[in-house]
Short mmCIF file of N, CA, C and O in Angstrom, two decimals:
data_model
loop_
_atom_site.label_atom_id
_atom_site.label_comp_id
_atom_site.label_asym_id
_atom_site.label_seq_id
_atom_site.Cartn_x
_atom_site.Cartn_y
_atom_site.Cartn_z
N MET A 1 0.85 -1.19 0.00
CA MET A 1 0.00 0.00 0.00
C MET A 1 0.88 1.24 0.00
O MET A 1 1.94 1.26 0.62
N ILE A 2 0.42 2.26 -0.71
CA ILE A 2 1.10 3.55 -0.69
C ILE A 2 0.12 4.62 -0.24
O ILE A 2 -1.09 4.46 -0.34
N HIS A 3 0.68 5.70 0.28
CA HIS A 3 -0.10 6.84 0.75
C HIS A 3 0.23 8.04 -0.13
O HIS A 3 1.36 8.18 -0.60
N VAL A 4 -0.75 8.90 -0.30
CA VAL A 4 -0.54 10.14 -1.05
C VAL A 4 -1.14 11.28 -0.24
O VAL A 4 -2.25 11.16 0.28
N LEU A 5 -0.39 12.34 -0.11
CA LEU A 5 -0.89 13.60 0.44
C LEU A 5 -0.74 14.64 -0.65
O LEU A 5 0.37 14.96 -1.07
N ALA A 6 -1.88 15.13 -1.13
CA ALA A 6 -1.87 16.16 -2.16
C ALA A 6 -2.32 17.47 -1.51
O ALA A 6 -3.46 17.57 -1.04
N ILE A 7 -1.44 18.42 -1.44
CA ILE A 7 -1.73 19.72 -0.83
C ILE A 7 -2.09 20.66 -1.97
O ILE A 7 -1.26 21.01 -2.81
N LEU A 8 -3.37 21.04 -2.02
CA LEU A 8 -3.92 21.81 -3.13
C LEU A 8 -4.37 23.18 -2.66
O LEU A 8 -5.13 23.30 -1.70
N THR A 9 -3.91 24.20 -3.34
CA THR A 9 -4.27 25.57 -2.99
C THR A 9 -5.02 26.21 -4.15
O THR A 9 -4.49 26.31 -5.26
N ALA A 10 -6.23 26.62 -3.86
CA ALA A 10 -7.06 27.31 -4.85
C ALA A 10 -6.69 28.78 -4.88
O ALA A 10 -6.08 29.31 -3.94
N LYS A 11 -7.07 29.44 -5.95
CA LYS A 11 -6.93 30.89 -5.98
C LYS A 11 -7.80 31.48 -4.88
O LYS A 11 -8.78 30.84 -4.45
N PRO A 12 -7.47 32.66 -4.38
CA PRO A 12 -8.21 33.24 -3.26
C PRO A 12 -9.73 33.21 -3.48
O PRO A 12 -10.23 33.63 -4.53
N GLY A 13 -10.41 32.67 -2.49
CA GLY A 13 -11.86 32.62 -2.50
C GLY A 13 -12.46 31.54 -3.38
O GLY A 13 -13.69 31.45 -3.49
N LYS A 14 -11.65 30.65 -3.98
CA LYS A 14 -12.15 29.65 -4.92
C LYS A 14 -12.16 28.23 -4.35
O LYS A 14 -12.56 27.29 -5.04
N ARG A 15 -11.75 28.04 -3.09
CA ARG A 15 -11.66 26.69 -2.53
C ARG A 15 -13.00 25.97 -2.56
O ARG A 15 -13.07 24.79 -2.94
N ALA A 16 -14.08 26.62 -2.19
CA ALA A 16 -15.40 25.97 -2.15
C ALA A 16 -15.79 25.46 -3.54
O ALA A 16 -16.33 24.35 -3.68
N GLU A 17 -15.49 26.24 -4.55
CA GLU A 17 -15.82 25.84 -5.93
C GLU A 17 -14.99 24.62 -6.35
O GLU A 17 -15.51 23.68 -6.98
N VAL A 18 -13.71 24.61 -6.00
CA VAL A 18 -12.85 23.47 -6.31
C VAL A 18 -13.33 22.24 -5.54
O VAL A 18 -13.42 21.14 -6.10
N LEU A 19 -13.66 22.41 -4.27
CA LEU A 19 -14.12 21.27 -3.47
C LEU A 19 -15.44 20.70 -3.99
O LEU A 19 -15.66 19.49 -3.92
N GLU A 20 -16.28 21.54 -4.54
CA GLU A 20 -17.53 21.05 -5.12
C GLU A 20 -17.23 20.12 -6.31
O GLU A 20 -17.80 19.03 -6.43
N ALA A 21 -16.31 20.53 -7.16
CA ALA A 21 -15.90 19.70 -8.29
C ALA A 21 -15.20 18.43 -7.81
O ALA A 21 -15.42 17.34 -8.35
N PHE A 22 -14.38 18.56 -6.78
CA PHE A 22 -13.68 17.41 -6.20
C PHE A 22 -14.70 16.39 -5.70
O PHE A 22 -14.61 15.20 -6.03
N GLN A 23 -15.66 16.84 -4.90
CA GLN A 23 -16.65 15.93 -4.32
C GLN A 23 -17.47 15.24 -5.40
O GLN A 23 -17.84 14.07 -5.25
N ALA A 24 -17.76 15.92 -6.48
CA ALA A 24 -18.50 15.31 -7.58
C ALA A 24 -17.71 14.18 -8.23
O ALA A 24 -18.29 13.25 -8.78
N ASN A 25 -16.39 14.25 -8.16
CA ASN A 25 -15.51 13.25 -8.77
C ASN A 25 -15.21 12.07 -7.85
O ASN A 25 -14.77 11.02 -8.31
N VAL A 26 -15.44 12.23 -6.56
CA VAL A 26 -15.08 11.20 -5.58
C VAL A 26 -15.70 9.83 -5.88
O VAL A 26 -14.99 8.82 -5.81
N PRO A 27 -16.97 9.71 -6.21
CA PRO A 27 -17.51 8.37 -6.48
C PRO A 27 -16.77 7.63 -7.60
O PRO A 27 -16.56 6.42 -7.50
N ALA A 28 -16.37 8.34 -8.64
CA ALA A 28 -15.62 7.71 -9.73
C ALA A 28 -14.26 7.23 -9.24
O ALA A 28 -13.79 6.15 -9.62
N VAL A 29 -13.61 8.01 -8.38
CA VAL A 29 -12.31 7.60 -7.84
C VAL A 29 -12.48 6.40 -6.93
O VAL A 29 -11.71 5.43 -7.02
N HIS A 30 -13.47 6.42 -6.05
CA HIS A 30 -13.70 5.29 -5.16
C HIS A 30 -13.97 3.99 -5.93
O HIS A 30 -13.69 2.91 -5.43
N ALA A 31 -14.50 4.10 -7.14
CA ALA A 31 -14.80 2.92 -7.96
C ALA A 31 -13.55 2.38 -8.68
O ALA A 31 -13.60 1.27 -9.22
N GLU A 32 -12.46 3.10 -8.65
CA GLU A 32 -11.24 2.65 -9.32
C GLU A 32 -10.63 1.44 -8.62
O GLU A 32 -10.66 1.35 -7.39
N ASP A 33 -10.06 0.53 -9.42
CA ASP A 33 -9.33 -0.60 -8.86
C ASP A 33 -8.16 -0.08 -8.04
O ASP A 33 -7.42 0.79 -8.50
N GLY A 34 -8.01 -0.58 -6.83
CA GLY A 34 -6.87 -0.23 -6.00
C GLY A 34 -7.07 0.96 -5.09
O GLY A 34 -6.20 1.26 -4.29
N CYS A 35 -8.20 1.65 -5.18
CA CYS A 35 -8.45 2.79 -4.31
C CYS A 35 -8.90 2.29 -2.94
O CYS A 35 -9.89 1.57 -2.81
N ILE A 36 -8.17 2.67 -1.92
CA ILE A 36 -8.51 2.31 -0.54
C ILE A 36 -9.14 3.50 0.17
O ILE A 36 -10.11 3.36 0.90
N GLU A 37 -8.57 4.68 -0.04
CA GLU A 37 -9.08 5.90 0.60
C GLU A 37 -8.80 7.08 -0.32
O GLU A 37 -7.74 7.16 -0.94
N TYR A 38 -9.76 8.00 -0.38
CA TYR A 38 -9.61 9.22 -1.18
C TYR A 38 -10.57 10.24 -0.60
O TYR A 38 -11.78 10.15 -0.79
N THR A 39 -10.04 11.19 0.16
CA THR A 39 -10.89 12.16 0.83
C THR A 39 -10.18 13.50 0.96
O THR A 39 -8.96 13.55 1.03
N ALA A 40 -10.96 14.57 0.98
CA ALA A 40 -10.40 15.91 1.17
C ALA A 40 -10.59 16.32 2.62
O ALA A 40 -11.62 16.03 3.23
N VAL A 41 -9.59 17.01 3.16
CA VAL A 41 -9.65 17.52 4.53
C VAL A 41 -9.19 18.98 4.53
O VAL A 41 -8.40 19.40 3.67
N VAL A 42 -9.70 19.74 5.48
CA VAL A 42 -9.33 21.15 5.66
C VAL A 42 -8.93 21.37 7.11
O VAL A 42 -9.19 20.53 7.97
N ASP A 43 -8.34 22.52 7.36
CA ASP A 43 -7.93 22.87 8.71
C ASP A 43 -9.10 22.84 9.69
O ASP A 43 -10.20 23.28 9.36
N VAL A 44 -8.83 22.37 10.89
CA VAL A 44 -9.78 22.52 11.99
C VAL A 44 -9.79 24.00 12.35
O VAL A 44 -8.73 24.65 12.39
N GLU A 45 -10.96 24.55 12.60
CA GLU A 45 -11.04 25.98 12.95
C GLU A 45 -10.18 26.26 14.17
O GLU A 45 -10.24 25.56 15.17
N GLY A 46 -9.34 27.27 14.05
CA GLY A 46 -8.45 27.67 15.14
C GLY A 46 -7.13 26.90 15.18
O GLY A 46 -6.32 27.14 16.07
N ALA A 47 -6.91 26.00 14.23
CA ALA A 47 -5.66 25.23 14.20
C ALA A 47 -4.48 26.16 13.97
O ALA A 47 -4.57 27.13 13.22
N ASP A 48 -3.37 25.84 14.63
CA ASP A 48 -2.15 26.61 14.47
C ASP A 48 -0.97 25.66 14.61
O ASP A 48 -0.80 25.09 15.68
N PRO A 49 -0.22 25.42 13.55
CA PRO A 49 -0.29 26.09 12.25
C PRO A 49 -1.47 25.57 11.43
O PRO A 49 -2.06 24.54 11.73
N ALA A 50 -1.77 26.30 10.37
CA ALA A 50 -2.86 25.94 9.48
C ALA A 50 -2.43 26.16 8.03
O ALA A 50 -1.56 26.99 7.75
N PHE A 51 -3.03 25.41 7.12
CA PHE A 51 -2.76 25.60 5.70
C PHE A 51 -3.38 26.89 5.19
O PHE A 51 -2.87 27.52 4.30
N GLY A 52 -4.53 27.27 5.76
CA GLY A 52 -5.18 28.52 5.37
C GLY A 52 -6.48 28.27 4.63
O GLY A 52 -6.81 27.15 4.26
N PRO A 53 -7.23 29.35 4.40
CA PRO A 53 -8.59 29.25 3.88
C PRO A 53 -8.70 28.83 2.42
O PRO A 53 -9.79 28.50 1.96
N ASP A 54 -7.60 28.84 1.68
CA ASP A 54 -7.66 28.49 0.26
C ASP A 54 -7.10 27.09 -0.03
O ASP A 54 -7.16 26.63 -1.16
N THR A 55 -6.60 26.42 1.00
CA THR A 55 -5.92 25.14 0.82
C THR A 55 -6.73 23.99 1.40
O THR A 55 -7.39 24.15 2.42
N PHE A 56 -6.66 22.84 0.72
CA PHE A 56 -7.17 21.59 1.28
C PHE A 56 -6.18 20.49 0.96
O PHE A 56 -5.32 20.65 0.10
N VAL A 57 -6.27 19.40 1.69
CA VAL A 57 -5.36 18.28 1.51
C VAL A 57 -6.18 17.07 1.12
O VAL A 57 -7.20 16.77 1.75
N VAL A 58 -5.74 16.37 0.09
CA VAL A 58 -6.38 15.12 -0.29
C VAL A 58 -5.54 13.99 0.30
O VAL A 58 -4.34 13.90 0.05
N VAL A 59 -6.19 13.18 1.12
CA VAL A 59 -5.56 12.03 1.77
C VAL A 59 -5.97 10.80 0.96
O VAL A 59 -7.17 10.52 0.80
N GLU A 60 -4.97 10.10 0.45
CA GLU A 60 -5.23 8.95 -0.42
C GLU A 60 -4.46 7.73 0.06
O GLU A 60 -3.35 7.86 0.57
N LYS A 61 -5.05 6.56 -0.16
CA LYS A 61 -4.35 5.29 0.02
C LYS A 61 -4.68 4.44 -1.20
O LYS A 61 -5.84 4.34 -1.61
N TRP A 62 -3.63 3.85 -1.77
CA TRP A 62 -3.75 3.02 -2.96
C TRP A 62 -3.08 1.68 -2.71
O TRP A 62 -2.07 1.61 -2.00
N GLU A 63 -3.60 0.63 -3.34
CA GLU A 63 -3.03 -0.70 -3.17
C GLU A 63 -1.61 -0.78 -3.71
O GLU A 63 -0.79 -1.56 -3.22
N SER A 64 -1.30 0.01 -4.76
CA SER A 64 0.02 -0.07 -5.39
C SER A 64 0.30 1.21 -6.17
O SER A 64 -0.61 2.00 -6.44
N LEU A 65 1.55 1.35 -6.56
CA LEU A 65 1.93 2.48 -7.40
C LEU A 65 1.26 2.37 -8.77
O LEU A 65 0.86 3.38 -9.35
N ALA A 66 1.08 1.15 -9.25
CA ALA A 66 0.39 0.96 -10.54
C ALA A 66 -1.05 1.47 -10.47
O ALA A 66 -1.54 2.09 -11.40
N ALA A 67 -1.73 1.21 -9.34
CA ALA A 67 -3.10 1.70 -9.17
C ALA A 67 -3.12 3.23 -9.15
O ALA A 67 -4.01 3.85 -9.74
N LEU A 68 -2.14 3.84 -8.49
CA LEU A 68 -2.05 5.31 -8.46
C LEU A 68 -1.80 5.86 -9.87
O LEU A 68 -2.43 6.85 -10.26
N LYS A 69 -0.93 5.23 -10.62
CA LYS A 69 -0.65 5.69 -11.99
C LYS A 69 -1.89 5.57 -12.87
O LYS A 69 -2.17 6.46 -13.68
N ALA A 70 -2.66 4.50 -12.70
CA ALA A 70 -3.90 4.34 -13.47
C ALA A 70 -4.89 5.43 -13.08
O ALA A 70 -5.59 5.99 -13.93
N HIS A 71 -4.95 5.76 -11.79
CA HIS A 71 -5.81 6.84 -11.30
C HIS A 71 -5.44 8.16 -11.98
O HIS A 71 -6.30 8.89 -12.47
N ALA A 72 -4.16 8.46 -12.02
CA ALA A 72 -3.69 9.72 -12.60
C ALA A 72 -4.04 9.81 -14.09
O ALA A 72 -4.24 10.92 -14.60
N ALA A 73 -4.14 8.67 -14.75
CA ALA A 73 -4.42 8.65 -16.19
C ALA A 73 -5.91 8.49 -16.51
O ALA A 73 -6.28 8.51 -17.69
N ALA A 74 -6.75 8.38 -15.49
CA ALA A 74 -8.18 8.14 -15.71
C ALA A 74 -8.86 9.34 -16.37
O ALA A 74 -8.53 10.50 -16.09
N ALA A 75 -9.81 9.05 -17.23
CA ALA A 75 -10.53 10.10 -17.95
C ALA A 75 -11.24 11.06 -17.01
O ALA A 75 -11.26 12.27 -17.24
N HIS A 76 -11.81 10.54 -15.91
CA HIS A 76 -12.51 11.43 -14.98
C HIS A 76 -11.55 12.36 -14.26
O HIS A 76 -11.94 13.46 -13.88
N MET A 77 -10.29 11.96 -14.09
CA MET A 77 -9.31 12.86 -13.48
C MET A 77 -8.92 13.96 -14.46
O MET A 77 -8.72 15.10 -14.06
N ALA A 78 -8.81 13.62 -15.74
CA ALA A 78 -8.52 14.64 -16.75
C ALA A 78 -9.66 15.65 -16.82
O ALA A 78 -9.42 16.87 -16.90
N ALA A 79 -10.90 15.16 -16.74
CA ALA A 79 -12.05 16.06 -16.78
C ALA A 79 -12.07 16.97 -15.55
O ALA A 79 -12.34 18.17 -15.66
N TYR A 80 -11.79 16.41 -14.38
CA TYR A 80 -11.72 17.20 -13.15
C TYR A 80 -10.61 18.26 -13.26
O TYR A 80 -10.83 19.43 -12.95
N GLY A 81 -9.45 17.86 -13.73
CA GLY A 81 -8.33 18.80 -13.88
C GLY A 81 -8.67 19.94 -14.81
O GLY A 81 -8.33 21.10 -14.54
N GLU A 82 -9.36 19.63 -15.89
CA GLU A 82 -9.77 20.66 -16.83
C GLU A 82 -10.77 21.62 -16.19
O GLU A 82 -10.71 22.84 -16.38
N LYS A 83 -11.67 21.07 -15.39
CA LYS A 83 -12.71 21.88 -14.75
C LYS A 83 -12.13 22.87 -13.74
O LYS A 83 -12.62 23.99 -13.61
N VAL A 84 -11.06 22.48 -13.03
CA VAL A 84 -10.55 23.33 -11.95
C VAL A 84 -9.24 24.05 -12.29
O VAL A 84 -8.77 24.85 -11.47
N LYS A 85 -8.67 23.80 -13.45
CA LYS A 85 -7.34 24.33 -13.74
C LYS A 85 -7.23 25.84 -13.57
O LYS A 85 -6.22 26.33 -13.09
N ASP A 86 -8.26 26.59 -13.93
CA ASP A 86 -8.20 28.05 -13.81
C ASP A 86 -8.53 28.54 -12.41
O ASP A 86 -8.44 29.75 -12.14
N LEU A 87 -8.89 27.62 -11.51
CA LEU A 87 -9.23 27.97 -10.13
C LEU A 87 -8.07 27.70 -9.17
O LEU A 87 -8.15 28.08 -8.00
N MET A 88 -7.02 27.04 -9.66
CA MET A 88 -5.94 26.58 -8.79
C MET A 88 -4.74 27.53 -8.79
O MET A 88 -4.38 28.07 -9.84
N ALA A 89 -4.12 27.66 -7.62
CA ALA A 89 -2.91 28.48 -7.48
C ALA A 89 -1.66 27.63 -7.36
O ALA A 89 -0.60 28.00 -7.86
N ASP A 90 -1.79 26.46 -6.67
CA ASP A 90 -0.59 25.65 -6.42
C ASP A 90 -1.02 24.24 -6.03
O ASP A 90 -2.14 24.03 -5.56
N ARG A 91 -0.09 23.31 -6.20
CA ARG A 91 -0.31 21.95 -5.72
C ARG A 91 1.02 21.28 -5.48
O ARG A 91 2.01 21.55 -6.18
N ALA A 92 1.04 20.42 -4.47
CA ALA A 92 2.21 19.60 -4.16
C ALA A 92 1.68 18.21 -3.83
O ALA A 92 0.82 18.06 -2.96
N VAL A 93 2.18 17.20 -4.54
CA VAL A 93 1.72 15.83 -4.34
C VAL A 93 2.89 15.02 -3.80
O VAL A 93 3.96 14.95 -4.42
N HIS A 94 2.66 14.39 -2.65
CA HIS A 94 3.68 13.57 -1.99
C HIS A 94 3.21 12.12 -2.01
O HIS A 94 2.14 11.81 -1.49
N VAL A 95 4.02 11.23 -2.59
CA VAL A 95 3.73 9.81 -2.64
C VAL A 95 4.65 9.13 -1.63
O VAL A 95 5.87 9.27 -1.71
N LEU A 96 4.04 8.42 -0.68
CA LEU A 96 4.77 7.96 0.50
C LEU A 96 4.56 6.46 0.77
O LEU A 96 3.49 5.93 0.48
N ASN A 97 5.56 5.84 1.37
CA ASN A 97 5.46 4.46 1.88
C ASN A 97 5.20 4.50 3.37
O ASN A 97 5.85 5.28 4.09
N PRO A 98 4.31 3.63 3.88
CA PRO A 98 4.19 3.53 5.34
C PRO A 98 5.44 2.87 5.91
O PRO A 98 6.09 2.08 5.23
N VAL A 99 5.77 3.19 7.14
CA VAL A 99 6.94 2.57 7.79
C VAL A 99 6.52 1.74 8.98
O VAL A 99 5.46 1.88 9.50
#
């Protein structure tokens, strides 16, 4: 199993719009072979440090790197990327092994 933390920052004031598109895509991702977990999380109110009001983190678990690569190449991910590309400011994707 591998873990992924994707730290996604929307343009100012656009996080809710991006999250709406993200949530609409979640059922298709959950249906993918090898998907164990795929969810978005945001800061707890009052957290310090915090990512901030424009950032969310996608927490993912995949059975294998091959499953993650298939996910990245899926048509629904391309459609999601196209839908939100003009709403995004930054992203950092970390692919990790559990220890």
